[in-house]
XYZ file of C-alpha atoms in Angstrom:
399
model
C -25.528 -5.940 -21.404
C -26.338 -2.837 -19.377
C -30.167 -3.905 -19.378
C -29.421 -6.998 -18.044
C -27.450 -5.660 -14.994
C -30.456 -4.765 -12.536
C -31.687 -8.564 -13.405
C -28.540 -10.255 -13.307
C -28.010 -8.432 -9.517
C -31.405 -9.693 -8.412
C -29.716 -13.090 -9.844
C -26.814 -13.017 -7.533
C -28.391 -11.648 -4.617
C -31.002 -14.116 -4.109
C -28.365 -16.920 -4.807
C -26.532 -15.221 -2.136
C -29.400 -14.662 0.251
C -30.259 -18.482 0.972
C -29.153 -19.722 4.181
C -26.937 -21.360 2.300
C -25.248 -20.786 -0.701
C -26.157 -23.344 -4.078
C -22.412 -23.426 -4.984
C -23.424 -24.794 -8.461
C -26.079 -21.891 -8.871
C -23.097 -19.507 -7.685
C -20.517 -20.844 -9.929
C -22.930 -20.535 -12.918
C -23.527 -16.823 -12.229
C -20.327 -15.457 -11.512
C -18.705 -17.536 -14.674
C -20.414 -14.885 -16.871
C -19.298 -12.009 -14.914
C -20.005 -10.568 -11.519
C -21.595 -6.965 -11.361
C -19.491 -4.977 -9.202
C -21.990 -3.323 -7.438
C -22.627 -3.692 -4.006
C -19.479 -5.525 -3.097
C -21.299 -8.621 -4.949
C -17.891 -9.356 -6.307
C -16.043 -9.266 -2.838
C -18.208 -11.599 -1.509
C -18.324 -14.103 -4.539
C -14.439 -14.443 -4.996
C -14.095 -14.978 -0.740
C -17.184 -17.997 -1.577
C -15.031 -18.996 -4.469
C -11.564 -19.456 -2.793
C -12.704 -20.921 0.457
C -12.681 -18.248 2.435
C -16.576 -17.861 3.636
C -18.026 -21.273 4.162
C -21.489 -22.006 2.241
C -23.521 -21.446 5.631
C -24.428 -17.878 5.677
C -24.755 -18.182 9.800
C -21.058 -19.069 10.199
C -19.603 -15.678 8.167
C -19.604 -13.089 10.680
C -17.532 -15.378 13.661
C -15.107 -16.838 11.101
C -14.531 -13.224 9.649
C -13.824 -12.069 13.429
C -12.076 -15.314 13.986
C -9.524 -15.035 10.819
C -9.246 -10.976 10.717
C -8.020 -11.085 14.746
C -5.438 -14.660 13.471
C -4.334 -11.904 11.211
C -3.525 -9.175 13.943
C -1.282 -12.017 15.374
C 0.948 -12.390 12.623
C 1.405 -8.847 12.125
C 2.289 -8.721 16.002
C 4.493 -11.857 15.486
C 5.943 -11.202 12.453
C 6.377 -7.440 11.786
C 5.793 -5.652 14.775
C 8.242 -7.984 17.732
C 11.196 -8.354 15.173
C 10.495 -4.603 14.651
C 11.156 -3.889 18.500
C 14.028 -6.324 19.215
C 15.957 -4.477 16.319
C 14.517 -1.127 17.662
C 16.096 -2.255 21.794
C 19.047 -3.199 20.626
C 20.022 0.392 20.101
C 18.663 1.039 23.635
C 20.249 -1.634 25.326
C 23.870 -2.692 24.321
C 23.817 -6.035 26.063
C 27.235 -7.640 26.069
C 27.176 -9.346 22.648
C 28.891 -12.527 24.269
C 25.419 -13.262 25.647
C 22.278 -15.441 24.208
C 21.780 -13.783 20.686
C 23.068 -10.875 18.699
C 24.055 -10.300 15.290
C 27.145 -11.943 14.753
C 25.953 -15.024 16.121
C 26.908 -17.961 13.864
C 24.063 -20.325 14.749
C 21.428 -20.848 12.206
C 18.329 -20.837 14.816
C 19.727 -17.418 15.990
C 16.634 -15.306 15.320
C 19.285 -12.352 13.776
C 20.084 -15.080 11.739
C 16.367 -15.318 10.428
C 16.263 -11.893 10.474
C 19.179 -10.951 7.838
C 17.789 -13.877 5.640
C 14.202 -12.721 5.797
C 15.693 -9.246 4.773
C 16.836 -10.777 1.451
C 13.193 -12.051 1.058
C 11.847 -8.773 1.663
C 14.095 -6.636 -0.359
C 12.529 -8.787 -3.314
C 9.477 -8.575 -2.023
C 9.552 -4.525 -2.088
C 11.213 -4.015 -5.588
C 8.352 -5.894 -6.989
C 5.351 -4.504 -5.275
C 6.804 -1.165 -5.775
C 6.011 -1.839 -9.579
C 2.240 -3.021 -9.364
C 0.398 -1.741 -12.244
C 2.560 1.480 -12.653
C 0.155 2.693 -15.393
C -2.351 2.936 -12.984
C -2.552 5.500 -9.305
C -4.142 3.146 -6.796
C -1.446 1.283 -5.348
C 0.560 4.439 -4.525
C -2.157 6.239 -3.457
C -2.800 6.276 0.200
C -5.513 3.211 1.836
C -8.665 4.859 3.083
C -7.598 2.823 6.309
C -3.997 2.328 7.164
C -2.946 -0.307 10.080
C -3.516 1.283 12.982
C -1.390 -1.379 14.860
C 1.901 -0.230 12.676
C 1.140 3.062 12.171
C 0.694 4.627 15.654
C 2.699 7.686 16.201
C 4.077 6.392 19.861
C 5.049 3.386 17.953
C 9.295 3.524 17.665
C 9.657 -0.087 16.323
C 11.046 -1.163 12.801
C 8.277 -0.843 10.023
C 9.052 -3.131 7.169
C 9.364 0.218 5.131
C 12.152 1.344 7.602
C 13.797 -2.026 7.259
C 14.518 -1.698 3.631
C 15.455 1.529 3.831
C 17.993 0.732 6.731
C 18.973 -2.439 5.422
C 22.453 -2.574 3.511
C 22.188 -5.893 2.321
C 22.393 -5.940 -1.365
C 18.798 -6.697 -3.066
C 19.541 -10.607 -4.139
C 16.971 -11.815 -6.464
C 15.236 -14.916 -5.237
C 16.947 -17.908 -6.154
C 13.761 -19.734 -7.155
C 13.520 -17.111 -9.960
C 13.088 -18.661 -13.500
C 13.030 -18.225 -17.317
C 9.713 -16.653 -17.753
C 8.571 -15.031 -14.667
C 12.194 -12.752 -14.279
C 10.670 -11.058 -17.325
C 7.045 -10.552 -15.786
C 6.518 -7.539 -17.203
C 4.971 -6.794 -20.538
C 5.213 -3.674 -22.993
C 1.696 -3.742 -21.614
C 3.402 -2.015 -18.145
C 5.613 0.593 -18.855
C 7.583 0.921 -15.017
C 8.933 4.897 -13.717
C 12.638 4.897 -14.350
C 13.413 5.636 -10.540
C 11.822 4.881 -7.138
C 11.780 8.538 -6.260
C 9.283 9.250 -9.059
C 6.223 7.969 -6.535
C 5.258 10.498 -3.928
C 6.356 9.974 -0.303
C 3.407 10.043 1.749
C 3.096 12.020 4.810
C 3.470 10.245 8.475
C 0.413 8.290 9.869
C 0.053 7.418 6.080
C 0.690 4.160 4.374
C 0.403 3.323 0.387
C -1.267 0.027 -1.026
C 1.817 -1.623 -2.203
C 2.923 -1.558 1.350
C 0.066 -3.609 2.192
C 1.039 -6.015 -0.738
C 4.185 -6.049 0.883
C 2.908 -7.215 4.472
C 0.916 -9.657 2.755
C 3.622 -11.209 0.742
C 6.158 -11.283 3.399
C 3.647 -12.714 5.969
C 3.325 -15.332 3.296
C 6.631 -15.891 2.883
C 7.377 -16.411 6.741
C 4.665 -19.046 7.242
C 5.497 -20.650 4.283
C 9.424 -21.478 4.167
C 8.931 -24.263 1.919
C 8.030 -21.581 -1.017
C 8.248 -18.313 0.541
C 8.371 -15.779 -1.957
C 9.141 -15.946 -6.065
C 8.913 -13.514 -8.059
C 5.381 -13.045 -9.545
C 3.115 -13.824 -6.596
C 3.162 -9.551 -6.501
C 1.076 -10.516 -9.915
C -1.328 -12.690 -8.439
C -2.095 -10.909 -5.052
C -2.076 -7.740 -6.770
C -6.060 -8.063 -8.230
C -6.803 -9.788 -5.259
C -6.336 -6.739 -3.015
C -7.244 -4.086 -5.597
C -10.485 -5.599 -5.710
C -11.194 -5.871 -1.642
C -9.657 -2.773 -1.032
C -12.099 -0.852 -3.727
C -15.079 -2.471 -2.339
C -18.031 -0.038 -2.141
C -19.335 -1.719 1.524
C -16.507 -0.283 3.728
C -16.444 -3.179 6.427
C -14.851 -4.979 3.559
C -12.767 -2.390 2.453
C -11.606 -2.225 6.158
C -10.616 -5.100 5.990
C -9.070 -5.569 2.600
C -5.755 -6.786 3.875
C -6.508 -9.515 6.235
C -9.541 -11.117 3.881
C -6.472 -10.614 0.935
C -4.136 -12.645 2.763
C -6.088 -15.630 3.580
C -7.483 -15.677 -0.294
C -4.492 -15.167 -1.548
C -2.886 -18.261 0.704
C -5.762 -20.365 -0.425
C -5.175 -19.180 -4.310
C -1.712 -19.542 -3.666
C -2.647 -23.337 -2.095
C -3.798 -24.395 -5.820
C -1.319 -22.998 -7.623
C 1.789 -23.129 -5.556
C 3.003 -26.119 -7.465
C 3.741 -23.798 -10.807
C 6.249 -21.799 -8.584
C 7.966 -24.880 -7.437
C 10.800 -25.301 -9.678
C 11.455 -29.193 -8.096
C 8.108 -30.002 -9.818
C 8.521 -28.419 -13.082
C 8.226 -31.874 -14.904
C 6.031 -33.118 -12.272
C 2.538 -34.129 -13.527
C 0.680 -31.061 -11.113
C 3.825 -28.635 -12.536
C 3.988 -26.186 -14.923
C 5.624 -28.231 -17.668
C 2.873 -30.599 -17.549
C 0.248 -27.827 -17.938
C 2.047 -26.118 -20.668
C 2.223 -29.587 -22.912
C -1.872 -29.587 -21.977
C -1.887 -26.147 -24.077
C -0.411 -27.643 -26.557
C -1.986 -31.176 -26.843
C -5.359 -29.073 -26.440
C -4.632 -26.925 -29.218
C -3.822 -29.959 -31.322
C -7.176 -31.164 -30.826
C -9.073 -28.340 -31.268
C -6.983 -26.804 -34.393
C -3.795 -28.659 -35.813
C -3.064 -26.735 -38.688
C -2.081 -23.723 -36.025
C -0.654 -26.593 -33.675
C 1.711 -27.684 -36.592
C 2.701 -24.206 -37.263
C 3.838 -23.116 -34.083
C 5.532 -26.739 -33.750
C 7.294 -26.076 -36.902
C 8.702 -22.470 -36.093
C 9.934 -24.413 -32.722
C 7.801 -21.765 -30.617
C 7.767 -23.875 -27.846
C 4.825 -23.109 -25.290
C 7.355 -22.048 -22.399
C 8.177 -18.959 -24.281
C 4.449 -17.622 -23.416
C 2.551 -20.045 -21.853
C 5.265 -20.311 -18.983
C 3.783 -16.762 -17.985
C 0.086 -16.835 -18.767
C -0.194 -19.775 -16.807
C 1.513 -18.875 -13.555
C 0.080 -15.467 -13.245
C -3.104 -16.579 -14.742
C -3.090 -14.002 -17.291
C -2.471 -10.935 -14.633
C 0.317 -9.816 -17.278
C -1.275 -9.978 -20.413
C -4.298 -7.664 -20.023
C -5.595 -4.632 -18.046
C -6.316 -5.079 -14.469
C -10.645 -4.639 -15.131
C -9.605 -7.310 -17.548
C -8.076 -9.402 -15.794
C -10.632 -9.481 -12.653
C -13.345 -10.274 -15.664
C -10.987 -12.768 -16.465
C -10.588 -14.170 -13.045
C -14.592 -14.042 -12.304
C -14.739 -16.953 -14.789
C -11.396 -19.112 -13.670
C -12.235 -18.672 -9.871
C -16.184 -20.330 -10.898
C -14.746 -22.848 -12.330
C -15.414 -26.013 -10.941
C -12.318 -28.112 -12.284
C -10.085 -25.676 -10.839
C -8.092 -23.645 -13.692
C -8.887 -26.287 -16.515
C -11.069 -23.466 -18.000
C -7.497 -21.500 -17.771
C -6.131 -23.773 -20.463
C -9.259 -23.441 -22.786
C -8.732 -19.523 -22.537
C -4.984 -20.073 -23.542
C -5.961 -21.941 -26.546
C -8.614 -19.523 -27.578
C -5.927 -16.858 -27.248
C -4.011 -18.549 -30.179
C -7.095 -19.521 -32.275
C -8.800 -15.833 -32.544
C -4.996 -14.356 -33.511
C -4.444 -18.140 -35.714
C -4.335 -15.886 -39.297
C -1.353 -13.626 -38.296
C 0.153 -16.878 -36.683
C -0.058 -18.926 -40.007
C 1.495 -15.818 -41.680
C 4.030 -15.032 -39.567
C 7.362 -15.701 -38.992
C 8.990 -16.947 -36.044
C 10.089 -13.769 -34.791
C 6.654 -11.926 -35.656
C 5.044 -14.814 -34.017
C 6.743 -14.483 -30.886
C 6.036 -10.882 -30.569
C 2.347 -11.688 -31.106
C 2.287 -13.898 -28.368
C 4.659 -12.326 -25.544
C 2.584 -8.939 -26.354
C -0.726 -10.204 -26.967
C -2.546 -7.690 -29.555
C -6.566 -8.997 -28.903
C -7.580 -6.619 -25.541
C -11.353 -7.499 -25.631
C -11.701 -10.535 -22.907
C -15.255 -10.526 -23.713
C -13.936 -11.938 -27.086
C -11.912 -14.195 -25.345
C -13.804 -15.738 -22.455
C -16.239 -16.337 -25.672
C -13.869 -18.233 -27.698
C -12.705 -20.475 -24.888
C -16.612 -21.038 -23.327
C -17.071 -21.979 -27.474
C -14.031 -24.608 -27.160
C -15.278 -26.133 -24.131
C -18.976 -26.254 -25.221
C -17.558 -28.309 -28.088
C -15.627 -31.167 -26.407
């Protein structure tokens, strides 16, 4: 395939260099892969989720446009909660006026504060865990948000709130069967918290930048604010922005995450949504589709499985809400997520790959025993997506 790269760049960069963008010519291209050189990747996946329209005019203004929106929040969010904690050590109003602490009303902004702690305590234990087997998101961000960051700053970081907080970490209630066990062996996690290295002042580590993200999302979106497992999905989404070779995108790596990831999060929100489980857009629903697809496509294996009474929601429950961020490598899984973010029917392709997971391991499967069987599939033994994406472009190609 290396022969091919220097052509298949010259592929995607005159697609890219039209006025506008042929979303169909696009789509095409980046379902077989995208090179990562020259931020070609970057630029494809913010195409692919909505981010960047298809008019190559309008890209600088709405970057500026959506990058300064993002300032805001951290202002709103982060930084003015940050300060009204910070002044009320300052100032020690009497607490028989307008707000404090104990105040029992639930639009009493300490009131959002101590709940949005319990988010956020979640929020850190799980992006403190990102791809342990790998450095990056410990390691310090080649540019770390100068608006938090400044040394005359004395406000409350979100890093100073956990560790100040003494609420007890309570698990999101949302949390169930499935994604509370989203790791794999594949992720092996340090026993303690004080294995990672503290970083010196001025510096700030990738998973706190997760963590802004996540708990940005979580404010501006009450309805779902934060289950366990979005850590998964926003994880490759900023790894691959913030290890961009042009470094105007890496510069911006958080802001261009968080609007991705809230337009990712905008298709796939329902599978978190426990309400909508048996819903026809929930995750039940899309789980029977493995299934019913498998039946189609191989019925012996179908009938197996059915047989042992491995019901899909003991794997597919996971590989379907993370879209497969568990199950493989991260290079892997961004391969992975070149060809579900192309496609055009929106994650359908997602359910082809699940199936051809199960057909290329269908021998040990037919052998197996139920408990064998469920080890197969909860730590999936096939590591070459190449194989994969194959398989599943093969069971498509055949419909």
């Amino acid at each position: 395939a290396r022969g091919f790269a220097p052509l298949r760049i010259a592929d995607f960069q005159e697609v890219l260099g039209e006025p506008t963008v042929a979303l169909s010519k696009l789509r095409e291209l980046c379902f077989s892969g995208i090179p990562f050189d020259g931020g070609l990747r970057c630029l494809c996946w913010k195409i692919l989720l909505n981010y960047l329209p298809l008019e190559k005019a309008l890209w600088s203004s709405l970057l500026k446009k959506q990058r300064d929106l993002y300032s805001q929040f951290l202002k709103e969010m982060i930084i003015q909660p940050g300060i009204a904690k910070a002044n009320l050590g300052v100032s020690r109003e009497d607490v028989t006026l307008e707000d404090h602490p104990l105040n029992p009303n639930p639009d009493s902004r300490w009131n959002t504060y101590f709940k949005d702690n319990e988010v956020l305590l979640q929020i850190d234990k799980d992006v403190r865990r990102l791809y342990p087997d790998m450095a990056f998101f410990q390691r310090p961000t080649d540019y770390p948000c100068l608006l938090i960051l400044d040394p005359q700053n004395e406000f409350e970081t979100l890093r100073r709130r956990v560790e100040q907080t003494t609420l007890k970490s309570q698990t999101v209630a949302r949390n169930r069967s499935g994604v509370t066990n989203v790791s794999s062996p594949l992720k092996s996690t340090p026993s303690s918290l004080s294995e990672y290295e503290v970083l010196p002042n001025g510096c700030e580590a990738h998973w706190e930048v997760v963590e802004r993200i996540l708990f940005i999302y979580a404010k501006l979106n009450p309805g779902i604010a934060y289950v366990q497992g979005m850590n998964e999905i926003v994880g490759p989404l900023y790894y691959t922005f913030a290890t961009d070779p042009n470094n105007e995108w890496k510069e911006h790596a958080e802001a261009d995450t968080f609007f991705c990831f809230t337009n990712l999060m905008a298709e796939i929100r329902d599978n978190f949504i426990k309400s909508l489980d048996d819903s026809q857009c929930g995750i039940t629903y899309k789980m029977e589709k493995v299934y019913s697809t498998l039946k189609e496509k191989d019925v012996e294996l179908y009938l197996k499985l059915q047989e042992q009474n491995i019901k899909p929601q003991f794997f597919a429950f996971r590989w379907l809400t993370l879209l497969l961020s568990q199950e493989f490598l991260l290079p892997d899984v961004i391969r992975i997520w070149d060809s579900l973010f192309a496609d055009d029917k929106r994650f359908d392709f997602l359910l082809l790959v699940c199936c051809a997971m199960l057909t290329l391991i269908r021998d040990q499967l037919l052998e197996g025993d139920f408990t064998l069987n469920m080890r197969l599939l909860q730590d999936y033994p096939i590591s070459d997506v190449h194989l994969i994406l194959k398989k599943a472009k093969e069971l498509q190609d055949c419909k």
